[in-house]
């Protein structure tokens, strides 16, 4: 299992290394395999396509978010937003690559999934009856905040984003 995790990370790191100099649309499986020093068979054993690599990377960040949230002593919206934006900032290089390659729709899709999961797990509770439309609105807002923040070099302090989100997001915290 450890080897599979290490292999997946080699592939992910290889792809993101390529993204530093090559547009996403111009990267092919052969390039990724060469960069990661894995065979095509190994690549396809771990990922179906390049989008899966991006999703896996986002999922790794979300796992880190959940782990930090679990070890946090307080779970108010401010704490949750602080942890969220700190993790996004730690991944600034990745976010720049995602935005520069016009892959923010993948971010939006994953945020909708993560927010739904947090609501289902009773970490977040919406003030209004939870619906796909509300989750879409929140995920879309967060996606746009991340895009704008990244395009501005993430110069806005995390705490300013937390205050902004706390003011406009409609969650109750359990």
Coordinates of N, CA, C and O in Angstrom, one line a residue:
X1 N 0.8 -1.2 0.0 CA 0.0 0.0 0.0 C 0.9 1.3 0.0 O 0.6 2.2 -0.7
X2 N 1.9 1.2 0.8 CA 2.9 2.3 0.9 C 3.5 2.6 -0.5 O 3.6 3.8 -0.9
X3 N 3.8 1.5 -1.2 CA 4.4 1.7 -2.5 C 3.5 2.3 -3.5 O 3.9 3.2 -4.3
X4 N 2.2 1.9 -3.4 CA 1.2 2.5 -4.3 C 1.0 4.0 -4.1 O 1.0 4.8 -5.0
X5 N 1.0 4.4 -2.8 CA 1.0 5.8 -2.4 C 2.2 6.6 -3.0 O 2.1 7.6 -3.6
X6 N 3.4 6.0 -2.8 CA 4.6 6.6 -3.3 C 4.6 6.7 -4.8 O 5.0 7.8 -5.4
X7 N 4.1 5.7 -5.5 CA 4.1 5.7 -6.9 C 3.1 6.8 -7.4 O 3.4 7.6 -8.3
X8 N 1.9 6.9 -6.8 CA 1.0 7.9 -7.2 C 1.6 9.3 -7.0 O 1.4 10.2 -7.8
X9 N 2.3 9.5 -5.9 CA 2.9 10.8 -5.6 C 4.0 11.1 -6.6 O 4.2 12.3 -7.0
X10 N 4.7 10.1 -7.1 CA 5.7 10.3 -8.1 C 5.1 10.8 -9.4 O 5.6 11.7 -10.0
X11 N 3.9 10.2 -9.7 CA 3.2 10.6 -11.0 C 2.7 12.0 -10.8 O 2.8 12.9 -11.7
X12 N 2.1 12.3 -9.7 CA 1.5 13.6 -9.4 C 2.6 14.7 -9.4 O 2.5 15.7 -10.1
X13 N 3.7 14.4 -8.7 CA 4.8 15.3 -8.7 C 5.4 15.5 -10.1 O 5.8 16.7 -10.5
X14 N 5.5 14.4 -10.9 CA 6.0 14.5 -12.3 C 5.1 15.5 -13.1 O 5.6 16.3 -13.9
X15 N 3.8 15.3 -13.0 CA 2.9 16.1 -13.8 C 3.0 17.6 -13.4 O 3.1 18.5 -14.2
X16 N 3.0 17.9 -12.0 CA 3.1 19.3 -11.6 C 4.5 19.9 -11.9 O 4.6 21.1 -12.2
X17 N 5.5 19.1 -12.0 CA 6.8 19.6 -12.4 C 6.7 20.0 -13.9 O 7.2 21.0 -14.3
X18 N 6.0 19.2 -14.7 CA 5.9 19.5 -16.1 C 5.0 20.8 -16.3 O 5.3 21.6 -17.2
X19 N 4.0 20.9 -15.4 CA 3.1 22.1 -15.5 C 3.9 23.4 -15.3 O 3.4 24.5 -15.7
X20 N 5.0 23.4 -14.7 CA 5.8 24.6 -14.5 C 6.3 25.2 -15.8 O 6.5 26.4 -15.9
X21 N 6.4 24.3 -16.8 CA 7.0 24.8 -18.1 C 6.1 24.5 -19.3 O 6.3 25.1 -20.4
X22 N 5.1 23.6 -19.1 CA 4.4 23.1 -20.3 C 2.9 23.2 -20.0 O 2.4 22.8 -18.9
X23 N 2.1 23.8 -20.9 CA 0.6 23.9 -20.7 C 0.0 22.5 -20.5 O 0.5 21.5 -21.2
X24 N -1.0 22.4 -19.7 CA -1.7 21.1 -19.4 C -2.1 20.4 -20.7 O -1.9 19.2 -20.8
X25 N -2.7 21.2 -21.6 CA -3.1 20.5 -22.9 C -2.0 19.9 -23.7 O -2.3 19.1 -24.6
X26 N -0.8 20.4 -23.5 CA 0.3 19.9 -24.3 C 1.1 18.7 -23.6 O 2.0 18.1 -24.2
X27 N 0.7 18.4 -22.4 CA 1.3 17.3 -21.6 C 0.6 16.0 -22.0 O -0.6 16.0 -22.0
X28 N 1.4 15.0 -22.3 CA 0.8 13.7 -22.6 C 1.3 12.6 -21.6 O 2.2 12.9 -20.8
X29 N 0.7 11.5 -21.7 CA 1.0 10.4 -20.7 C 2.5 10.1 -20.8 O 3.1 9.8 -19.8
X30 N 3.0 10.0 -22.0 CA 4.4 9.7 -22.2 C 5.3 10.7 -21.5 O 6.3 10.3 -20.8
X31 N 4.9 12.0 -21.6 CA 5.7 13.0 -20.8 C 5.7 12.8 -19.3 O 6.7 12.9 -18.6
X32 N 4.5 12.5 -18.8 CA 4.3 12.3 -17.4 C 5.1 11.1 -16.9 O 5.8 11.1 -15.9
X33 N 5.0 10.0 -17.7 CA 5.7 8.8 -17.4 C 7.2 9.0 -17.3 O 7.9 8.5 -16.4
X34 N 7.7 9.7 -18.3 CA 9.1 10.0 -18.4 C 9.6 10.9 -17.2 O 10.6 10.6 -16.6
X35 N 8.8 11.9 -16.9 CA 9.2 12.8 -15.8 C 9.1 12.0 -14.5 O 9.9 12.3 -13.6
X36 N 8.1 11.2 -14.3 CA 8.0 10.4 -13.0 C 8.8 9.1 -13.0 O 8.8 8.5 -11.9
X37 N 9.4 8.8 -14.1 CA 10.2 7.6 -14.2 C 9.3 6.3 -13.8 O 9.7 5.5 -13.0
X38 N 8.2 6.2 -14.5 CA 7.3 5.1 -14.4 C 6.8 4.6 -15.7 O 6.9 5.4 -16.7
X39 N 6.4 3.4 -15.8 CA 5.9 2.9 -17.1 C 4.5 3.3 -17.4 O 3.8 3.7 -16.4
X40 N 4.1 3.2 -18.6 CA 2.7 3.5 -19.0 C 1.7 2.6 -18.2 O 0.7 3.1 -17.7
X41 N 2.1 1.4 -18.0 CA 1.3 0.4 -17.3 C 1.1 0.9 -15.8 O 0.0 0.9 -15.3
X42 N 2.1 1.4 -15.2 CA 2.1 1.9 -13.9 C 1.2 3.1 -13.8 O 0.4 3.3 -12.9
X43 N 1.4 4.0 -14.8 CA 0.5 5.2 -14.9 C -0.9 4.8 -14.9 O -1.7 5.3 -14.1
X44 N -1.3 3.9 -15.8 CA -2.7 3.6 -16.0 C -3.2 2.7 -14.9 O -4.4 2.6 -14.7
X45 N -2.4 2.1 -14.1 CA -2.8 1.3 -12.9 C -3.2 2.3 -11.8 O -4.0 2.0 -10.9
X46 N -2.7 3.5 -11.9 CA -3.0 4.5 -10.9 C -4.0 5.6 -11.3 O -4.7 6.2 -10.5
X47 N -4.0 6.0 -12.6 CA -4.8 7.1 -13.1 C -5.4 6.7 -14.4 O -4.7 6.1 -15.2
X48 N -6.6 7.2 -14.7 CA -7.2 7.0 -16.0 C -6.8 8.1 -17.0 O -6.7 7.8 -18.2
X49 N -6.6 9.3 -16.4 CA -6.3 10.5 -17.3 C -5.6 11.6 -16.5 O -5.5 11.4 -15.3
X50 N -5.3 12.6 -17.1 CA -4.6 13.7 -16.5 C -5.4 14.4 -15.4 O -5.0 14.9 -14.4
X51 N -6.7 14.5 -15.7 CA -7.7 15.1 -14.8 C -7.7 14.4 -13.4 O -7.7 15.0 -12.4
X52 N -7.6 13.1 -13.5 CA -7.5 12.3 -12.3 C -6.3 12.6 -11.4 O -6.4 12.5 -10.2
X53 N -5.2 13.0 -12.0 CA -4.0 13.4 -11.3 C -4.4 14.7 -10.5 O -4.0 14.8 -9.3
X54 N -5.0 15.7 -11.1 CA -5.4 16.9 -10.5 C -6.3 16.6 -9.3 O -6.2 17.2 -8.2
X55 N -7.3 15.8 -9.6 CA -8.3 15.4 -8.6 C -7.6 14.8 -7.4 O -7.9 15.1 -6.2
X56 N -6.7 13.9 -7.6 CA -5.9 13.2 -6.6 C -5.2 14.2 -5.7 O -5.2 14.2 -4.5
X57 N -4.6 15.2 -6.4 CA -3.8 16.3 -5.7 C -4.8 17.1 -4.8 O -4.5 17.4 -3.7
X58 N -5.9 17.5 -5.4 CA -6.9 18.2 -4.6 C -7.4 17.4 -3.4 O -7.5 17.9 -2.3
X59 N -7.6 16.1 -3.6 CA -8.1 15.2 -2.6 C -7.0 15.1 -1.5 O -7.4 15.0 -0.3
X60 N -5.8 15.1 -1.8 CA -4.7 15.1 -0.8 C -4.7 16.3 0.1 O -4.6 16.2 1.3
X61 N -5.0 17.5 -0.6 CA -5.1 18.7 0.2 C -6.3 18.7 1.1 O -6.3 19.1 2.3
X62 N -7.4 18.1 0.6 CA -8.6 18.0 1.4 C -8.4 17.1 2.6 O -8.9 17.3 3.7
X63 N -7.7 16.0 2.4 CA -7.3 15.1 3.5 C -6.5 15.8 4.6 O -6.8 15.7 5.8
X64 N -5.6 16.6 4.1 CA -4.8 17.5 5.1 C -5.7 18.4 5.8 O -5.6 18.6 7.1
X65 N -6.7 19.0 5.1 CA -7.7 19.9 5.8 C -8.4 19.2 6.8 O -8.6 19.7 8.0
X66 N -8.9 18.0 6.5 CA -9.7 17.2 7.5 C -8.9 16.8 8.7 O -9.3 16.9 9.8
X67 N -7.6 16.5 8.5 CA -6.7 16.1 9.6 C -6.5 17.3 10.5 O -6.5 17.1 11.7
X68 N -6.2 18.4 9.9 CA -6.0 19.6 10.7 C -7.3 20.0 11.5 O -7.2 20.5 12.6
X69 N -8.4 19.9 10.8 CA -9.7 20.2 11.4 C -9.9 19.3 12.6 O -10.3 19.7 13.7
X70 N -9.6 18.0 12.5 CA -9.8 17.0 13.5 C -8.9 17.3 14.7 O -9.3 17.1 15.9
X71 N -7.7 17.8 14.5 CA -6.8 18.1 15.6 C -7.0 19.5 16.2 O -6.4 19.8 17.2
X72 N -7.8 20.3 15.6 CA -8.2 21.6 16.1 C -9.1 21.5 17.3 O -10.0 20.6 17.3
X73 N -9.0 22.4 18.2 CA -9.8 22.3 19.4 C -11.1 23.0 19.2 O -12.1 22.8 20.0
X74 N -11.2 23.9 18.3 CA -12.4 24.6 18.0 C -12.9 24.4 16.6 O -12.1 24.4 15.7
X75 N -14.2 24.3 16.4 CA -14.7 24.1 15.1 C -15.7 25.2 14.7 O -16.7 24.9 14.1
X76 N -15.4 26.4 15.0 CA -16.3 27.5 14.5 C -15.9 27.8 13.1 O -14.9 27.4 12.6
X77 N -16.8 28.6 12.4 CA -16.6 28.9 11.0 C -15.3 29.6 10.8 O -14.6 29.3 9.8
X78 N -14.9 30.5 11.7 CA -13.6 31.2 11.5 C -12.4 30.2 11.5 O -11.5 30.3 10.7
X79 N -12.4 29.2 12.4 CA -11.4 28.2 12.5 C -11.3 27.4 11.2 O -10.3 27.1 10.7
X80 N -12.5 27.0 10.8 CA -12.6 26.1 9.6 C -12.1 26.9 8.4 O -11.3 26.4 7.6
X81 N -12.5 28.2 8.2 CA -12.1 29.0 7.1 C -10.6 29.3 7.2 O -9.9 29.3 6.1
X82 N -10.1 29.5 8.4 CA -8.6 29.7 8.5 C -7.8 28.5 8.1 O -6.9 28.7 7.3
X83 N -8.2 27.4 8.5 CA -7.5 26.1 8.1 C -7.6 26.0 6.6 O -6.6 25.7 5.9
X84 N -8.8 26.2 6.0 CA -9.0 26.0 4.6 C -8.0 27.0 3.8 O -7.3 26.5 2.9
X85 N -8.1 28.3 4.1 CA -7.3 29.2 3.4 C -5.8 29.1 3.6 O -5.0 29.3 2.7
X86 N -5.4 28.6 4.8 CA -4.0 28.3 5.0 C -3.5 27.2 4.1 O -2.4 27.3 3.6
X87 N -4.3 26.2 4.0 CA -3.9 25.1 3.1 C -3.8 25.5 1.6 O -2.9 25.1 0.9
X88 N -4.8 26.3 1.2 CA -4.8 26.9 -0.1 C -3.5 27.7 -0.3 O -2.8 27.5 -1.4
X89 N -3.1 28.5 0.6 CA -1.9 29.3 0.5 C -0.7 28.4 0.5 O 0.3 28.7 -0.3
X90 N -0.6 27.4 1.3 CA 0.5 26.4 1.2 C 0.7 25.8 -0.2 O 1.8 25.5 -0.6
X91 N -0.4 25.7 -0.9 CA -0.4 25.2 -2.2 C -0.5 26.2 -3.3 O -1.0 26.0 -4.4
X92 N 0.1 27.4 -3.0 CA 0.0 28.5 -3.9 C 0.5 28.2 -5.3 O -0.1 28.5 -6.3
X93 N 1.7 27.5 -5.4 CA 2.2 27.1 -6.7 C 1.3 26.3 -7.5 O 1.1 26.5 -8.7
X94 N 0.6 25.3 -6.8 CA -0.3 24.4 -7.5 C -1.5 25.2 -8.0 O -2.0 25.1 -9.1
X95 N -2.0 26.1 -7.1 CA -3.2 26.9 -7.5 C -2.8 27.8 -8.7 O -3.7 28.0 -9.6
X96 N -1.6 28.4 -8.8 CA -1.2 29.2 -9.9 C -1.2 28.3 -11.2 O -1.7 28.8 -12.2
X97 N -0.7 27.1 -11.1 CA -0.7 26.2 -12.2 C -2.1 25.9 -12.7 O -2.4 25.8 -13.9
X98 N -3.0 25.6 -11.7 CA -4.4 25.3 -12.0 C -5.1 26.4 -12.8 O -5.7 26.3 -13.8
X99 N -4.9 27.6 -12.2 CA -5.5 28.8 -12.8 C -4.9 29.2 -14.2 O -5.6 29.4 -15.1
X100 N -3.6 29.1 -14.3 CA -2.9 29.5 -15.5 C -3.3 28.5 -16.6 O -3.3 28.8 -17.8
X101 N -3.7 27.3 -16.3 CA -4.0 26.3 -17.2 C -5.5 26.1 -17.4 O -6.0 25.2 -18.0
X102 N -6.3 27.1 -16.8 CA -7.7 27.1 -17.0 C -8.4 25.8 -16.5 O -9.3 25.3 -17.2
X103 N -8.0 25.3 -15.3 CA -8.5 24.1 -14.8 C -9.3 24.3 -13.5 O -9.6 23.4 -12.8
X104 N -9.8 25.6 -13.4 CA -10.5 25.9 -12.1 C -11.9 25.2 -12.1 O -12.4 25.0 -11.0
X105 N -12.4 24.7 -13.2 CA -13.6 23.9 -13.1 C -13.4 22.6 -12.3 O -14.4 22.1 -11.6
X106 N -12.2 22.1 -12.4 CA -12.0 20.9 -11.5 C -12.0 21.3 -10.1 O -12.6 20.5 -9.2
X107 N -11.4 22.4 -9.7 CA -11.5 22.9 -8.4 C -12.9 23.1 -7.9 O -13.3 22.7 -6.8
X108 N -13.7 23.7 -8.8 CA -15.2 23.9 -8.4 C -15.9 22.6 -8.2 O -16.6 22.4 -7.2
X109 N -15.6 21.6 -9.1 CA -16.3 20.3 -8.9 C -15.9 19.6 -7.6 O -16.7 19.1 -6.9
X110 N -14.6 19.7 -7.2 CA -14.1 19.1 -6.0 C -14.6 19.9 -4.8 O -15.0 19.2 -3.8
X111 N -14.7 21.2 -4.8 CA -15.2 21.9 -3.7 C -16.7 21.6 -3.5 O -17.1 21.5 -2.3
X112 N -17.5 21.4 -4.5 CA -18.9 21.0 -4.4 C -18.9 19.6 -3.6 O -19.7 19.4 -2.7
X113 N -18.1 18.7 -4.0 CA -18.0 17.4 -3.4 C -17.6 17.5 -2.0 O -18.3 16.9 -1.1
X114 N -16.6 18.3 -1.7 CA -16.1 18.4 -0.3 C -17.1 19.1 0.6 O -17.3 18.7 1.8
X115 N -17.7 20.2 0.1 CA -18.7 20.9 1.0 C -19.9 19.9 1.2 O -20.4 19.9 2.4
X116 N -20.4 19.2 0.2 CA -21.4 18.3 0.4 C -21.0 17.2 1.5 O -21.8 16.9 2.3
X117 N -19.8 16.8 1.4 CA -19.3 15.8 2.3 C -19.3 16.3 3.8 O -19.7 15.7 4.7
X118 N -18.8 17.6 3.9 CA -18.8 18.2 5.2 C -20.2 18.4 5.8 O -20.4 18.2 7.0
X119 N -21.1 18.7 5.0 CA -22.5 18.8 5.4 C -23.1 17.5 5.8 O -23.7 17.3 6.8
X120 N -22.8 16.4 5.0 CA -23.3 15.1 5.2 C -22.7 14.5 6.5 O -23.3 13.8 7.3
X121 N -21.4 14.9 6.8 CA -20.8 14.5 8.1 C -21.1 15.3 9.3 O -20.5 15.2 10.3
X122 N -22.0 16.3 9.1 CA -22.4 17.2 10.2 C -21.3 18.1 10.7 O -21.4 18.5 11.9
X123 N -20.3 18.3 9.9 CA -19.2 19.2 10.3 C -19.8 20.6 10.0 O -19.6 21.6 10.8
X124 N -20.4 20.8 8.9 CA -21.1 22.1 8.6 C -22.6 21.8 8.5 O -23.0 20.8 8.0
X125 N -23.3 22.8 8.9 CA -24.8 22.8 8.8 C -25.2 24.1 8.2 O -24.8 25.2 8.6
X126 N -26.0 24.1 7.1 CA -26.4 25.3 6.5 C -27.6 25.9 7.2 O -28.4 25.2 7.9
X127 N -27.7 27.2 7.2 CA -28.8 27.8 7.9 C -30.1 27.5 7.1 O -31.2 27.4 7.7
X128 N -30.0 27.5 5.8 CA -31.1 27.1 5.0 C -31.1 25.6 4.8 O -30.1 24.9 5.1
X129 N -32.2 25.0 4.3 CA -32.2 23.6 4.0 C -31.2 23.3 3.0 O -31.1 24.0 1.9
X130 N -30.3 22.4 3.3 CA -29.2 22.0 2.4 C -29.8 21.6 1.0 O -30.7 20.9 0.9
X131 N -29.2 22.1 0.0 CA -29.6 21.8 -1.4 C -28.4 21.8 -2.3 O -27.4 22.5 -1.9
X132 N -28.5 21.2 -3.4 CA -27.4 21.2 -4.4 C -27.1 22.6 -4.9 O -26.0 23.0 -5.1
X133 N -28.2 23.4 -5.0 CA -28.0 24.8 -5.4 C -27.2 25.6 -4.4 O -26.3 26.4 -4.8
X134 N -27.5 25.5 -3.1 CA -26.8 26.2 -2.1 C -25.3 25.7 -2.1 O -24.4 26.6 -2.0
X135 N -25.1 24.5 -2.2 CA -23.7 23.9 -2.2 C -23.0 24.5 -3.4 O -21.8 24.9 -3.4
X136 N -23.7 24.6 -4.6 CA -23.1 25.1 -5.8 C -22.7 26.6 -5.6 O -21.7 27.0 -6.1
X137 N -23.6 27.3 -5.0 CA -23.4 28.8 -4.7 C -22.1 29.0 -3.8 O -21.3 29.8 -4.1
X138 N -22.0 28.2 -2.8 CA -20.9 28.3 -1.8 C -19.6 27.9 -2.5 O -18.6 28.6 -2.5
X139 N -19.6 26.7 -3.2 CA -18.4 26.3 -3.9 C -18.0 27.2 -5.0 O -16.8 27.5 -5.2
X140 N -19.0 27.8 -5.7 CA -18.6 28.8 -6.8 C -18.0 30.0 -6.2 O -17.0 30.6 -6.7
X141 N -18.6 30.5 -5.1 CA -18.0 31.7 -4.4 C -16.6 31.4 -3.9 O -15.7 32.2 -4.1
X142 N -16.4 30.2 -3.3 CA -15.0 29.9 -2.8 C -14.0 29.8 -4.0 O -12.9 30.2 -3.9
X143 N -14.5 29.2 -5.1 CA -13.6 29.0 -6.2 C -13.2 30.4 -6.8 O -12.0 30.6 -7.0
X144 N -14.2 31.3 -6.9 CA -13.8 32.6 -7.4 C -12.9 33.4 -6.4 O -12.0 34.1 -6.8
X145 N -13.1 33.2 -5.1 CA -12.3 33.9 -4.1 C -10.8 33.3 -4.3 O -9.9 34.1 -4.3
X146 N -10.7 32.0 -4.4 CA -9.4 31.4 -4.6 C -8.7 31.9 -5.9 O -7.5 32.2 -5.9
X147 N -9.5 32.0 -7.0 CA -8.9 32.4 -8.3 C -8.4 33.9 -8.1 O -7.3 34.2 -8.5
X148 N -9.3 34.7 -7.6 CA -8.9 36.2 -7.4 C -7.7 36.3 -6.5 O -6.8 37.0 -6.8
X149 N -7.8 35.6 -5.4 CA -6.7 35.7 -4.4 C -5.4 35.2 -5.1 O -4.3 35.8 -4.9
X150 N -5.4 34.1 -5.8 CA -4.2 33.6 -6.5 C -3.7 34.5 -7.5 O -2.5 34.8 -7.6
X151 N -4.6 35.1 -8.3 CA -4.2 36.0 -9.4 C -3.6 37.3 -8.8 O -2.7 37.9 -9.4
X152 N -4.0 37.6 -7.5 CA -3.4 38.8 -6.8 C -2.1 38.4 -6.0 O -1.7 39.1 -5.2
X153 N -1.6 37.2 -6.3 CA -0.4 36.7 -5.6 C -0.6 36.3 -4.2 O 0.4 36.3 -3.4
X154 N -1.9 36.1 -3.8 CA -2.2 35.7 -2.4 C -1.7 36.7 -1.4 O -1.3 36.4 -0.3
X155 N -1.7 38.0 -1.8 CA -1.2 39.1 -1.0 C -2.1 39.4 0.2 O -1.7 39.9 1.2
X156 N -3.4 39.2 -0.1 CA -4.4 39.4 1.0 C -4.2 38.4 2.1 O -4.1 37.2 1.9
X157 N -4.1 38.9 3.4 CA -3.9 38.0 4.5 C -5.0 37.0 4.7 O -6.2 37.3 4.4
X158 N -4.7 35.8 5.1 CA -5.7 34.8 5.3 C -6.8 35.3 6.2 O -8.0 35.1 6.0
X159 N -6.5 36.0 7.3 CA -7.5 36.5 8.2 C -8.5 37.4 7.5 O -9.7 37.4 7.9
X160 N -8.1 38.2 6.5 CA -9.0 39.1 5.8 C -10.0 38.2 5.0 O -11.2 38.6 5.0
X161 N -9.5 37.1 4.4 CA -10.4 36.2 3.7 C -11.4 35.5 4.7 O -12.6 35.4 4.4
X162 N -10.9 35.2 5.8 CA -11.7 34.5 6.9 C -12.9 35.5 7.3 O -14.0 35.0 7.4
X163 N -12.5 36.7 7.5 CA -13.6 37.7 7.9 C -14.6 37.8 6.8 O -15.8 37.8 7.1
X164 N -14.1 38.0 5.6 CA -15.0 38.1 4.4 C -16.0 36.9 4.3 O -17.2 37.0 4.2
X165 N -15.4 35.7 4.3 CA -16.2 34.5 4.2 C -17.2 34.3 5.4 O -18.3 34.0 5.2
X166 N -16.7 34.6 6.6 CA -17.5 34.5 7.8 C -18.8 35.4 7.7 O -19.8 35.1 8.1
X167 N -18.6 36.5 7.0 CA -19.6 37.5 6.9 C -20.7 37.1 5.9 O -21.9 37.3 6.1
X168 N -20.3 36.4 4.9 CA -21.2 36.0 3.8 C -21.6 34.6 3.6 O -22.6 34.3 3.0
X169 N -20.9 33.7 4.2 CA -21.3 32.2 4.1 C -22.4 31.9 5.1 O -22.4 32.4 6.2
X170 N -23.3 31.1 4.7 CA -24.5 30.8 5.6 C -24.4 29.4 6.2 O -25.1 28.5 5.7
X171 N -23.5 29.3 7.1 CA -23.3 28.0 7.8 C -23.6 28.2 9.3 O -23.3 29.3 9.9
X172 N -24.1 27.2 9.9 CA -24.0 27.0 11.3 C -23.0 25.9 11.6 O -22.9 25.0 10.8
X173 N -22.3 26.0 12.7 CA -21.3 25.0 13.0 C -21.8 24.2 14.1 O -22.3 24.6 15.1
X174 N -21.7 22.8 13.9 CA -22.1 21.9 15.0 C -21.1 21.7 16.0 O -19.9 21.8 15.8

